[in-house]
Tab-separated table of N, CA and C in Angstrom:
chain	number	residue	atom	x	y	z
L	28	MET	N	176.524	-123.520	170.180
L	28	MET	CA	176.911	-124.111	168.919
L	28	MET	C	176.471	-123.201	167.767
L	29	SER	N	177.379	-122.976	166.810
L	29	SER	CA	177.103	-122.116	165.665
L	29	SER	C	176.399	-122.909	164.570
L	30	VAL	N	175.380	-122.298	163.961
L	30	VAL	CA	174.630	-122.945	162.884
L	30	VAL	C	174.955	-122.220	161.586
L	31	PHE	N	175.254	-122.969	160.527
L	31	PHE	CA	175.539	-122.397	159.202
L	31	PHE	C	174.259	-121.798	158.654
L	32	ASN	N	174.310	-120.536	158.277
L	32	ASN	CA	173.136	-119.819	157.792
L	32	ASN	C	173.452	-119.219	156.422
L	33	PRO	N	173.146	-119.944	155.319
L	33	PRO	CA	173.475	-119.448	153.969
L	33	PRO	C	172.909	-118.068	153.643
L	34	PRO	N	171.639	-117.746	153.975
L	34	PRO	CA	171.157	-116.393	153.655
L	34	PRO	C	171.955	-115.310	154.395
L	35	ARG	N	172.311	-115.555	155.641
L	35	ARG	CA	173.102	-114.581	156.409
L	35	ARG	C	174.481	-114.413	155.789
L	36	LEU	N	175.108	-115.520	155.384
L	36	LEU	CA	176.420	-115.473	154.752
L	36	LEU	C	176.353	-114.675	153.450
L	37	ALA	N	175.311	-114.915	152.660
L	37	ALA	CA	175.149	-114.179	151.399
L	37	ALA	C	175.003	-112.685	151.669
L	38	HIS	N	174.255	-112.337	152.722
L	38	HIS	CA	174.080	-110.931	153.082
L	38	HIS	C	175.412	-110.293	153.475
L	39	VAL	N	176.189	-110.982	154.286
L	39	VAL	CA	177.486	-110.473	154.722
L	39	VAL	C	178.415	-110.280	153.523
L	40	LEU	N	178.449	-111.261	152.617
L	40	LEU	CA	179.300	-111.161	151.432
L	40	LEU	C	178.866	-110.012	150.531
L	41	LEU	N	177.558	-109.840	150.353
L	41	LEU	CA	177.048	-108.755	149.524
L	41	LEU	C	177.431	-107.406	150.121
L	42	CYS	N	177.289	-107.246	151.427
L	42	CYS	CA	177.664	-105.983	152.082
L	42	CYS	C	179.153	-105.709	151.919
L	43	ALA	N	179.963	-106.745	152.046
L	43	ALA	CA	181.407	-106.569	151.880
L	43	ALA	C	181.731	-106.149	150.452
L	44	LEU	N	181.069	-106.768	149.480
L	44	LEU	CA	181.300	-106.435	148.075
L	44	LEU	C	180.878	-104.994	147.786
L	45	LEU	N	179.713	-104.590	148.279
L	45	LEU	CA	179.249	-103.218	148.052
L	45	LEU	C	180.174	-102.211	148.710
L	46	GLY	N	180.651	-102.503	149.887
L	46	GLY	CA	181.589	-101.621	150.567
L	46	GLY	C	182.882	-101.494	149.797
L	47	ALA	N	183.378	-102.595	149.237
L	47	ALA	CA	184.622	-102.565	148.456
L	47	ALA	C	184.434	-101.760	147.180
L	48	THR	N	183.265	-101.879	146.552
L	48	THR	CA	182.993	-101.123	145.328
L	48	THR	C	182.938	-99.629	145.610
L	49	ALA	N	182.322	-99.235	146.723
L	49	ALA	CA	182.228	-97.818	147.065
L	49	ALA	C	183.600	-97.215	147.331
L	50	ALA	N	184.535	-98.047	147.783
L	50	ALA	CA	185.877	-97.549	148.101
L	50	ALA	C	186.774	-97.427	146.867
L	51	LEU	N	186.317	-97.904	145.731
L	51	LEU	CA	187.124	-97.828	144.516
L	51	LEU	C	187.325	-96.383	144.094
L	52	PRO	N	188.481	-96.069	143.503
L	52	PRO	CA	188.654	-94.714	142.970
L	52	PRO	C	187.668	-94.473	141.823
L	53	ALA	N	187.386	-93.200	141.561
L	53	ALA	CA	186.413	-92.843	140.516
L	53	ALA	C	186.761	-93.471	139.180
L	54	ALA	N	188.036	-93.518	138.824
L	54	ALA	CA	188.443	-94.083	137.529
L	54	ALA	C	188.032	-95.539	137.416
L	55	ALA	N	188.134	-96.288	138.507
L	55	ALA	CA	187.756	-97.704	138.470
L	55	ALA	C	186.239	-97.853	138.377
L	56	ARG	N	185.487	-96.979	139.088
L	56	ARG	CA	184.027	-97.059	139.017
L	56	ARG	C	183.530	-96.662	137.638
L	57	ASP	N	184.231	-95.761	136.944
L	57	ASP	CA	183.810	-95.302	135.632
L	57	ASP	C	184.316	-96.193	134.500
L	58	ALA	N	184.833	-97.374	134.843
L	58	ALA	CA	185.337	-98.279	133.817
L	58	ALA	C	184.239	-98.643	132.827
L	59	GLY	N	182.959	-98.431	133.205
L	59	GLY	CA	181.853	-98.753	132.334
L	59	GLY	C	181.496	-97.664	131.341
L	60	PHE	N	182.255	-96.580	131.307
L	60	PHE	CA	181.999	-95.521	130.334
L	60	PHE	C	182.928	-95.669	129.133
L	61	VAL	N	182.402	-95.316	127.960
L	61	VAL	CA	183.202	-95.186	126.744
L	61	VAL	C	182.763	-93.895	126.068
L	62	SER	N	183.563	-93.436	125.137
L	62	SER	CA	183.221	-92.272	124.324
L	62	SER	C	183.365	-92.644	122.859
L	63	ILE	N	182.577	-92.010	122.021
L	63	ILE	CA	182.645	-92.250	120.580
L	63	ILE	C	183.989	-91.716	120.067
L	64	SER	N	184.704	-92.552	119.301
L	64	SER	CA	186.016	-92.125	118.792
L	64	SER	C	185.967	-91.632	117.351
L	65	GLY	N	184.981	-92.061	116.590
L	65	GLY	CA	184.867	-91.615	115.202
L	65	GLY	C	184.098	-90.314	115.101
L	66	ASN	N	184.128	-89.686	113.930
L	66	ASN	CA	183.382	-88.439	113.737
L	66	ASN	C	181.886	-88.664	113.865
L	67	THR	N	181.379	-89.741	113.281
L	67	THR	CA	179.979	-90.133	113.396
L	67	THR	C	179.924	-91.650	113.490
L	68	VAL	N	179.197	-92.149	114.483
L	68	VAL	CA	179.092	-93.592	114.699
L	68	VAL	C	177.621	-93.956	114.827
L	69	ASN	N	177.229	-95.056	114.186
L	69	ASN	CA	175.861	-95.557	114.280
L	69	ASN	C	175.682	-96.369	115.552
L	70	VAL	N	174.605	-96.097	116.270
L	70	VAL	CA	174.185	-96.934	117.392
L	70	VAL	C	173.040	-97.768	116.855
L	71	ARG	N	173.169	-99.084	116.978
L	71	ARG	CA	172.232	-100.005	116.316
L	71	ARG	C	171.263	-100.647	117.298
L	72	THR	N	170.168	-101.181	116.750
L	72	THR	CA	169.161	-101.831	117.586
L	72	THR	C	169.602	-103.217	118.036
L	73	GLN	N	170.492	-103.848	117.300
L	73	GLN	CA	171.020	-105.176	117.635
L	73	GLN	C	172.531	-105.175	117.401
L	74	PRO	N	173.261	-106.123	117.994
L	74	PRO	CA	174.720	-106.138	117.854
L	74	PRO	C	175.204	-106.732	116.527
L	75	THR	N	174.821	-106.080	115.433
L	75	THR	CA	175.239	-106.488	114.095
L	75	THR	C	175.121	-105.293	113.152
L	76	THR	N	175.988	-105.219	112.163
L	76	THR	CA	175.920	-104.123	111.195
L	76	THR	C	174.699	-104.247	110.285
L	77	ARG	N	174.043	-105.389	110.298
L	77	ARG	CA	172.836	-105.581	109.483
L	77	ARG	C	171.573	-105.076	110.171
L	78	SER	N	171.680	-104.660	111.432
L	78	SER	CA	170.499	-104.189	112.154
L	78	SER	C	170.252	-102.702	111.872
L	79	GLU	N	169.072	-102.274	112.230
L	79	GLU	CA	168.651	-100.893	112.019
L	79	GLU	C	169.478	-99.927	112.873
L	80	THR	N	169.730	-98.743	112.313
L	80	THR	CA	170.424	-97.700	113.063
L	80	THR	C	169.414	-96.990	113.950
L	81	ALA	N	169.651	-96.998	115.277
L	81	ALA	CA	168.754	-96.334	116.227
L	81	ALA	C	169.014	-94.831	116.229
L	82	TRP	N	170.284	-94.437	116.227
L	82	TRP	CA	170.672	-93.037	116.136
L	82	TRP	C	172.143	-92.936	115.801
L	83	GLU	N	172.578	-91.732	115.438
L	83	GLU	CA	173.986	-91.461	115.149
L	83	GLU	C	174.531	-90.535	116.231
L	84	LEU	N	175.764	-90.803	116.631
L	84	LEU	CA	176.403	-89.962	117.641
L	84	LEU	C	177.734	-89.452	117.128
L	85	GLY	N	178.108	-88.254	117.575
L	85	GLY	CA	179.354	-87.629	117.148
L	85	GLY	C	180.506	-87.893	118.095
L	86	LYS	N	181.658	-87.479	117.663
L	86	LYS	CA	182.915	-87.688	118.375
L	86	LYS	C	182.839	-87.227	119.828
L	87	GLY	N	183.305	-88.089	120.727
L	87	GLY	CA	183.383	-87.775	122.143
L	87	GLY	C	182.140	-88.077	122.956
L	88	TYR	N	181.017	-88.343	122.295
L	88	TYR	CA	179.765	-88.534	123.042
L	88	TYR	C	179.940	-89.649	124.081
L	89	PRO	N	179.640	-89.369	125.359
L	89	PRO	CA	179.835	-90.378	126.407
L	89	PRO	C	178.675	-91.369	126.480
L	90	LEU	N	179.018	-92.623	126.739
L	90	LEU	CA	178.025	-93.684	126.858
L	90	LEU	C	178.379	-94.597	128.028
L	91	LYS	N	177.375	-95.066	128.731
L	91	LYS	CA	177.556	-96.027	129.820
L	91	LYS	C	177.352	-97.424	129.260
L	92	VAL	N	178.319	-98.308	129.472
L	92	VAL	CA	178.243	-99.685	128.973
L	92	VAL	C	177.381	-100.511	129.915
L	93	GLU	N	176.340	-101.130	129.373
L	93	GLU	CA	175.443	-101.986	130.142
L	93	GLU	C	175.771	-103.468	129.961
L	94	GLN	N	176.300	-103.811	128.786
L	94	GLN	CA	176.560	-105.221	128.475
L	94	GLN	C	177.584	-105.296	127.359
L	95	ARG	N	178.340	-106.390	127.344
L	95	ARG	CA	179.296	-106.641	126.260
L	95	ARG	C	178.920	-107.960	125.582
L	96	ARG	N	178.970	-107.957	124.264
L	96	ARG	CA	178.721	-109.181	123.493
L	96	ARG	C	179.713	-109.183	122.343
L	97	GLY	N	180.782	-109.979	122.487
L	97	GLY	CA	181.837	-109.981	121.480
L	97	GLY	C	182.448	-108.600	121.382
L	98	GLN	N	182.462	-108.035	120.171
L	98	GLN	CA	183.005	-106.692	119.968
L	98	GLN	C	181.930	-105.606	120.019
L	99	TRP	N	180.762	-105.942	120.518
L	99	TRP	CA	179.663	-104.989	120.595
L	99	TRP	C	179.391	-104.618	122.037
L	100	LEU	N	178.994	-103.362	122.247
L	100	LEU	CA	178.660	-102.864	123.573
L	100	LEU	C	177.218	-102.379	123.587
L	101	LYS	N	176.434	-102.874	124.537
L	101	LYS	CA	175.087	-102.338	124.734
L	101	LYS	C	175.247	-101.127	125.643
L	102	VAL	N	174.778	-99.973	125.182
L	102	VAL	CA	175.056	-98.717	125.865
L	102	VAL	C	173.783	-97.942	126.155
L	103	ARG	N	173.939	-96.993	127.091
L	103	ARG	CA	172.865	-96.028	127.362
L	103	ARG	C	173.494	-94.649	127.477
L	104	ASP	N	172.662	-93.643	127.255
L	104	ASP	CA	173.128	-92.269	127.418
L	104	ASP	C	172.358	-91.627	128.569
L	105	HIS	N	172.444	-90.326	128.717
L	105	HIS	CA	171.787	-89.643	129.827
L	105	HIS	C	170.275	-89.746	129.785
L	106	GLU	N	169.715	-90.072	128.634
L	106	GLU	CA	168.265	-90.216	128.502
L	106	GLU	C	167.822	-91.665	128.685
L	107	GLU	N	168.770	-92.530	129.051
L	107	GLU	CA	168.515	-93.953	129.283
L	107	GLU	C	168.243	-94.737	128.001
L	108	SER	N	168.422	-94.148	126.829
L	108	SER	CA	168.224	-94.855	125.580
L	108	SER	C	169.231	-95.988	125.475
L	109	LEU	N	168.812	-97.101	124.933
L	109	LEU	CA	169.710	-98.238	124.780
L	109	LEU	C	169.922	-98.560	123.306
L	110	GLY	N	171.091	-99.057	123.018
L	110	GLY	CA	171.427	-99.489	121.681
L	110	GLY	C	172.775	-100.175	121.712
L	111	TRP	N	173.257	-100.580	120.550
L	111	TRP	CA	174.523	-101.309	120.443
L	111	TRP	C	175.506	-100.504	119.597
L	112	VAL	N	176.748	-100.444	120.053
L	112	VAL	CA	177.797	-99.746	119.317
L	112	VAL	C	178.987	-100.706	119.177
L	113	PHE	N	179.661	-100.640	118.045
L	113	PHE	CA	180.824	-101.488	117.777
L	113	PHE	C	181.992	-100.965	118.603
L	114	ALA	N	182.496	-101.777	119.514
L	114	ALA	CA	183.514	-101.352	120.485
L	114	ALA	C	184.747	-100.691	119.862
L	115	PRO	N	185.274	-101.183	118.722
L	115	PRO	CA	186.450	-100.515	118.145
L	115	PRO	C	186.197	-99.059	117.724
L	116	LEU	N	184.937	-98.614	117.716
L	116	LEU	CA	184.611	-97.236	117.366
L	116	LEU	C	184.461	-96.354	118.609
L	117	THR	N	184.889	-96.894	119.754
L	117	THR	CA	184.846	-96.142	121.010
L	117	THR	C	186.241	-96.091	121.614
L	118	ASP	N	186.401	-95.223	122.616
L	118	ASP	CA	187.671	-95.193	123.353
L	118	ASP	C	187.402	-94.823	124.801
L	119	LYS	N	188.456	-94.708	125.568
L	119	LYS	CA	188.348	-94.434	127.004
L	119	LYS	C	188.705	-92.987	127.341
L	120	THR	N	188.560	-92.067	126.385
L	120	THR	CA	188.805	-90.653	126.643
L	120	THR	C	187.561	-90.073	127.320
L	121	PRO	N	187.679	-89.553	128.551
L	121	PRO	CA	186.497	-89.087	129.284
L	121	PRO	C	185.878	-87.827	128.690
L	122	HIS	N	184.553	-87.855	128.564
L	122	HIS	CA	183.788	-86.725	128.049
L	122	HIS	C	182.515	-86.548	128.864
L	123	ARG	N	181.902	-85.378	128.742
L	123	ARG	CA	180.602	-85.080	129.331
L	123	ARG	C	179.743	-84.404	128.258
L	124	VAL	N	178.432	-84.531	128.394
L	124	VAL	CA	177.492	-83.881	127.480
L	124	VAL	C	176.578	-82.991	128.318
L	125	VAL	N	176.255	-81.800	127.795
L	125	VAL	CA	175.378	-80.867	128.493
L	125	VAL	C	173.945	-81.379	128.380
L	126	THR	N	173.271	-81.536	129.520
L	126	THR	CA	171.897	-82.037	129.548
L	126	THR	C	170.883	-80.926	129.782
L	127	ALA	N	171.312	-79.791	130.318
L	127	ALA	CA	170.429	-78.645	130.554
L	127	ALA	C	170.280	-77.847	129.266
L	128	PRO	N	169.226	-77.035	129.138
L	128	PRO	CA	169.087	-76.201	127.940
L	128	PRO	C	170.312	-75.311	127.709
L	129	THR	N	170.869	-74.742	128.767
L	129	THR	CA	172.135	-74.003	128.717
L	129	THR	C	172.811	-74.155	130.076
L	130	ALA	N	174.099	-73.936	130.101
L	130	ALA	CA	174.860	-73.984	131.355
L	130	ALA	C	176.008	-72.996	131.259
L	131	ASN	N	176.378	-72.455	132.385
L	131	ASN	CA	177.508	-71.529	132.414
L	131	ASN	C	178.820	-72.294	132.454
L	132	LEU	N	179.779	-71.829	131.682
L	132	LEU	CA	181.153	-72.310	131.770
L	132	LEU	C	181.873	-71.268	132.621
L	133	ARG	N	182.449	-71.716	133.732
L	133	ARG	CA	183.025	-70.784	134.697
L	133	ARG	C	184.540	-70.910	134.768
L	134	ALA	N	185.165	-69.864	135.296
L	134	ALA	CA	186.627	-69.827	135.422
L	134	ALA	C	187.129	-70.751	136.520
L	135	GLY	N	186.275	-71.142	137.448
L	135	GLY	CA	186.662	-72.016	138.547
L	135	GLY	C	185.491	-72.870	138.999
L	136	PRO	N	185.734	-73.789	139.942
L	136	PRO	CA	184.723	-74.763	140.353
L	136	PRO	C	183.749	-74.270	141.435
L	137	SER	N	183.052	-73.185	141.163
L	137	SER	CA	181.984	-72.733	142.066
L	137	SER	C	181.179	-71.652	141.360
L	138	PRO	N	179.963	-71.399	141.849
L	138	PRO	CA	179.157	-70.339	141.230
L	138	PRO	C	179.715	-68.942	141.495
L	139	ARG	N	180.687	-68.825	142.382
L	139	ARG	CA	181.307	-67.523	142.666
L	139	ARG	C	182.302	-67.112	141.579
L	140	HIS	N	182.778	-68.071	140.778
L	140	HIS	CA	183.727	-67.742	139.712
L	140	HIS	C	182.991	-67.119	138.528
L	141	ARG	N	183.697	-66.263	137.805
L	141	ARG	CA	183.060	-65.544	136.690
L	141	ARG	C	182.713	-66.498	135.549
L	142	VAL	N	181.680	-66.140	134.816
L	142	VAL	CA	181.223	-66.897	133.650
L	142	VAL	C	182.130	-66.546	132.479
L	143	ILE	N	182.701	-67.574	131.837
L	143	ILE	CA	183.593	-67.341	130.695
L	143	ILE	C	182.999	-67.849	129.386
L	144	GLY	N	181.815	-68.465	129.476
L	144	GLY	CA	181.165	-68.956	128.277
L	144	GLY	C	179.822	-69.587	128.591
L	145	LYS	N	179.061	-69.859	127.549
L	145	LYS	CA	177.762	-70.529	127.673
L	145	LYS	C	177.849	-71.877	126.968
L	146	LEU	N	177.418	-72.917	127.658
L	146	LEU	CA	177.375	-74.266	127.083
L	146	LEU	C	175.953	-74.543	126.617
L	147	GLU	N	175.830	-75.123	125.442
L	147	GLU	CA	174.514	-75.408	124.874
L	147	GLU	C	174.143	-76.877	125.094
L	148	GLN	N	172.846	-77.135	125.180
L	148	GLN	CA	172.361	-78.501	125.351
L	148	GLN	C	172.922	-79.403	124.251
L	149	HIS	N	173.363	-80.596	124.618
L	149	HIS	CA	173.941	-81.631	123.750
L	149	HIS	C	175.387	-81.350	123.359
L	150	GLU	N	175.965	-80.246	123.829
L	150	GLU	CA	177.376	-79.984	123.551
L	150	GLU	C	178.225	-81.019	124.289
L	151	VAL	N	179.205	-81.565	123.583
L	151	VAL	CA	180.102	-82.574	124.146
L	151	VAL	C	181.451	-81.923	124.433
L	152	MET	N	181.965	-82.195	125.636
L	152	MET	CA	183.240	-81.609	126.062
L	152	MET	C	184.128	-82.691	126.656
L	153	ARG	N	185.417	-82.544	126.486
L	153	ARG	CA	186.385	-83.462	127.092
L	153	ARG	C	186.471	-83.166	128.576
L	154	THR	N	186.425	-84.191	129.415
L	154	THR	CA	186.583	-84.031	130.859
L	154	THR	C	188.066	-84.056	131.176
L	155	VAL	N	188.573	-82.985	131.813
L	155	VAL	CA	190.002	-82.917	132.141
L	155	VAL	C	190.254	-82.907	133.644
L	156	GLY	N	189.193	-82.794	134.432
L	156	GLY	CA	189.352	-82.802	135.878
L	156	GLY	C	188.016	-82.765	136.569
L	157	SER	N	188.072	-82.862	137.894
L	157	SER	CA	186.859	-82.875	138.682
L	157	SER	C	187.164	-82.363	140.085
L	158	GLN	N	186.241	-81.597	140.630
L	158	GLN	CA	186.374	-81.135	142.003
L	158	GLN	C	184.978	-81.017	142.593
L	159	GLY	N	184.644	-81.916	143.486
L	159	GLY	CA	183.319	-81.892	144.103
L	159	GLY	C	182.219	-82.021	143.072
L	160	ASP	N	181.321	-81.044	143.060
L	160	ASP	CA	180.171	-81.050	142.152
L	160	ASP	C	180.455	-80.398	140.809
L	161	TRP	N	181.747	-80.179	140.519
L	161	TRP	CA	182.146	-79.475	139.306
L	161	TRP	C	183.076	-80.326	138.458
L	162	ALA	N	182.912	-80.222	137.143
L	162	ALA	CA	183.799	-80.914	136.191
L	162	ALA	C	184.588	-79.864	135.423
L	163	GLN	N	185.886	-80.091	135.325
L	163	GLN	CA	186.706	-79.217	134.486
L	163	GLN	C	186.666	-79.810	133.089
L	164	VAL	N	186.318	-78.985	132.108
L	164	VAL	CA	186.100	-79.477	130.750
L	164	VAL	C	186.885	-78.659	129.735
L	165	LYS	N	187.051	-79.261	128.565
L	165	LYS	CA	187.698	-78.595	127.435
L	165	LYS	C	186.759	-78.717	126.247
L	166	ARG	N	186.396	-77.579	125.689
L	166	ARG	CA	185.513	-77.561	124.528
L	166	ARG	C	186.299	-77.913	123.268
L	167	GLU	N	185.573	-78.212	122.206
L	167	GLU	CA	186.191	-78.515	120.916
L	167	GLU	C	187.071	-77.363	120.445
L	168	SER	N	186.702	-76.142	120.778
L	168	SER	CA	187.480	-74.949	120.392
L	168	SER	C	188.791	-74.842	121.167
L	169	GLY	N	188.930	-75.638	122.230
L	169	GLY	CA	190.119	-75.573	123.071
L	169	GLY	C	189.891	-74.800	124.360
L	170	GLN	N	188.773	-74.058	124.451
L	170	GLN	CA	188.467	-73.305	125.661
L	170	GLN	C	188.258	-74.262	126.837
L	171	ARG	N	188.870	-73.941	127.966
L	171	ARG	CA	188.738	-74.743	129.181
L	171	ARG	C	187.947	-73.958	130.217
L	172	GLY	N	187.247	-74.694	131.067
L	172	GLY	CA	186.503	-74.065	132.149
L	172	GLY	C	185.865	-75.126	133.017
L	173	TRP	N	184.973	-74.674	133.881
L	173	TRP	CA	184.313	-75.552	134.834
L	173	TRP	C	182.804	-75.485	134.636
L	174	GLY	N	182.154	-76.668	134.664
L	174	GLY	CA	180.704	-76.745	134.556
L	174	GLY	C	180.139	-77.548	135.710
L	175	ALA	N	178.929	-77.204	136.125
L	175	ALA	CA	178.254	-77.936	137.189
L	175	ALA	C	177.907	-79.338	136.693
L	176	LYS	N	178.309	-80.358	137.449
L	176	LYS	CA	178.028	-81.747	137.049
L	176	LYS	C	176.535	-82.013	136.912
L	177	ARG	N	175.721	-81.346	137.727
L	177	ARG	CA	174.269	-81.612	137.683
L	177	ARG	C	173.631	-81.151	136.369
L	178	LEU	N	174.347	-80.336	135.600
L	178	LEU	CA	173.839	-79.850	134.316
L	178	LEU	C	174.460	-80.599	133.138
L	179	THR	N	175.273	-81.587	133.447
L	179	THR	CA	175.959	-82.388	132.430
L	179	THR	C	175.879	-83.855	132.823
L	180	TRP	N	176.314	-84.737	131.915
L	180	TRP	CA	176.311	-86.167	132.188
L	180	TRP	C	177.525	-86.792	131.538
L	181	GLY	N	178.113	-87.757	132.206
L	181	GLY	CA	179.244	-88.488	131.631
L	181	GLY	C	180.284	-88.837	132.665
L	182	TRP	N	181.487	-88.957	132.206
L	182	TRP	CA	182.613	-89.357	133.045
L	182	TRP	C	182.919	-88.302	134.097
L	183	GLU	N	183.468	-88.753	135.188
L	183	GLU	CA	183.959	-87.835	136.218
L	183	GLU	C	185.130	-87.127	135.626
């Protein structure tokens, strides 16, 4: 005779849910990312324009959404800092930010490809593609190349 076991059922359901999430395409998993759409946007300590400004971010800066409250998004960046940004000042254009002091911009997605530029820490680039451990990016100047994902943070 089978006995109903709620903890076992919860475990089975959780495993199924985690397995389904892992199978999602990268775009669906990255649904929690936004990028700053304005030239300069205030990130606030609370979800109101009357709260203190925690920091200012420039166009394209990628943020991970932790929570939504009305038209406000609680976000974090690569340093795990938290704050609130007004959702209409963000968009879904994928970007990455350089987290290393410097990084090579390469002609292709491997260290064997020639270096075509140097990326500086905190530089924000549009993400245009991805291959393995490499992100294809476009700089503000229009220059395109490949950067190691481990030296950057943001959207795939």
